[in-house]
C-alpha positions as a Python dict, from the first residue, in 0.01 Angstrom:
ca = {
    (1, 'Q'): (0, 0, 0),
    (2, 'V'): (229, -172, -252),
    (3, 'Q'): (416, -490, -105),
    (4, 'L'): (709, -757, -223),
    (5, 'V'): (808, -1069, 2),
    (6, 'E'): (1082, -1265, -108),
    (7, 'S'): (1144, -1593, 51),
    (8, 'G'): (1341, -1972, 34),
    (9, 'G'): (1686, -1845, 102),
    (10, 'G'): (1936, -2022, 334),
    (11, 'L'): (2259, -2137, 407),
    (12, 'V'): (2300, -2406, 98),
    (13, 'Q'): (2592, -2640, -3),
    (14, 'P'): (2754, -2566, -325),
    (15, 'G'): (2627, -2729, -593),
    (16, 'G'): (2329, -2742, -402),
    (17, 'S'): (1963, -2564, -512),
    (18, 'L'): (1730, -2321, -359),
    (19, 'R'): (1434, -2186, -481),
    (20, 'L'): (1319, -1791, -410),
    (21, 'S'): (1001, -1691, -453),
    (22, 'C'): (918, -1304, -477),
    (23, 'A'): (492, -1276, -365),
    (24, 'A'): (341, -938, -476),
    (25, 'S'): (47, -805, -309),
    (26, 'G'): (-123, -417, -388),
    (27, 'L'): (-44, -435, -784),
    (28, 'T'): (-159, -529, -1074),
    (29, 'F'): (113, -754, -1034),
    (30, 'S'): (16, -962, -1380),
    (31, 'I'): (97, -593, -1652),
    (32, 'Y'): (459, -544, -1486),
    (33, 'P'): (822, -734, -1607),
    (34, 'M'): (1032, -851, -1322),
    (35, 'T'): (1410, -879, -1219),
    (36, 'W'): (1580, -1045, -948),
    (37, 'Y'): (1902, -900, -826),
    (38, 'R'): (2151, -925, -573),
    (39, 'Q'): (2382, -764, -369),
    (40, 'V'): (2682, -872, -184),
    (41, 'P'): (2801, -553, 145),
    (42, 'G'): (3089, -337, -75),
    (43, 'K'): (2943, -399, -409),
    (44, 'E'): (2750, -268, -688),
    (45, 'R'): (2386, -395, -691),
    (46, 'E'): (2348, -706, -952),
    (47, 'L'): (2108, -809, -1260),
    (48, 'V'): (2056, -1209, -1204),
    (49, 'A'): (1736, -1241, -1370),
    (50, 'G'): (1437, -1038, -1548),
    (51, 'I'): (1116, -1200, -1709),
    (52, 'T'): (822, -986, -1894),
    (53, 'S'): (491, -958, -1755),
    (54, 'G'): (359, -1202, -1919),
    (55, 'G'): (626, -1418, -1895),
    (56, 'G'): (712, -1494, -2203),
    (57, 'T'): (1047, -1396, -2281),
    (58, 'T'): (1343, -1381, -1973),
    (59, 'N'): (1671, -1258, -1997),
    (60, 'Y'): (2058, -1332, -1730),
    (61, 'G'): (2283, -1174, -1628),
    (62, 'D'): (2616, -1411, -1746),
    (63, 'S'): (2690, -1554, -1422),
    (64, 'V'): (2385, -1731, -1319),
    (65, 'K'): (2328, -1840, -1684),
    (66, 'G'): (2213, -2246, -1757),
    (67, 'R'): (2230, -2209, -1381),
    (68, 'F'): (1947, -2008, -1241),
    (69, 'T'): (1602, -1958, -1463),
    (70, 'I'): (1355, -1666, -1362),
    (71, 'S'): (1004, -1813, -1359),
    (72, 'R'): (618, -1622, -1261),
    (73, 'D'): (236, -1765, -1226),
    (74, 'N'): (67, -1398, -1243),
    (75, 'A'): (-229, -1579, -1087),
    (76, 'K'): (-83, -1614, -750),
    (77, 'K'): (75, -1275, -812),
    (78, 'T'): (459, -1442, -768),
    (79, 'V'): (808, -1448, -897),
    (80, 'Y'): (1034, -1713, -892),
    (81, 'L'): (1410, -1823, -915),
    (82, 'Q'): (1543, -2172, -931),
    (83, 'M'): (1912, -2194, -881),
    (84, 'N'): (2105, -2511, -925),
    (85, 'S'): (2426, -2564, -941),
    (86, 'L'): (2478, -2319, -631),
    (87, 'K'): (2895, -2162, -624),
    (88, 'P'): (3047, -1979, -354),
    (89, 'E'): (3010, -1651, -529),
    (90, 'D'): (2639, -1673, -573),
    (91, 'T'): (2632, -1512, -225),
    (92, 'A'): (2448, -1178, -179),
    (93, 'V'): (2109, -1095, -46),
    (94, 'Y'): (1803, -1126, -310),
    (95, 'Y'): (1613, -863, -379),
    (96, 'C'): (1347, -868, -612),
    (97, 'N'): (1194, -572, -810),
    (98, 'A'): (876, -496, -1037),
    (99, 'H'): (933, -218, -1283),
    (100, 'K'): (663, -50, -1499),
    (101, 'W'): (701, 346, -1624),
    (102, 'T'): (781, 558, -1312),
    (103, 'L'): (717, 295, -1056),
    (104, 'D'): (935, 130, -889),
    (105, 'Y'): (900, -110, -611),
    (106, 'W'): (1206, -320, -409),
    (107, 'G'): (1121, -650, -168),
    (108, 'Q'): (1293, -664, 168),
    (109, 'G'): (1550, -890, 40),
    (110, 'T'): (1649, -1276, 72),
    (111, 'Q'): (1991, -1432, 245),
    (112, 'V'): (2131, -1717, 35),
    (113, 'T'): (2438, -1801, 179),
    (114, 'V'): (2650, -2075, -12),
    (115, 'S'): (2910, -2238, 162),
    (116, 'S'): (3068, -2582, 327),
}
């Protein structure tokens, strides 16, 4: 059974930092590109950051470029999202996704709230 479990969310003040983790099990993690998405109720899911299976290439949504960094540790089957200079508009539920061929897996999400 494939599981993606996000952690690290919480309440942080504007300008602060958080590091999200997504631990995978039940799949050959090292062959999957991984992506972080976020969603606010009533809005479409937004791509935050993606990373290739080997970690050599990353891409970011325009709203987070220069502030967020995605990375992965294939030995630990974990993908990370370092979020710096957080803004209130970063408030959302953050999900990790593993997608390859027709296979598509999602975590349950972790809430990030940026507020003073």
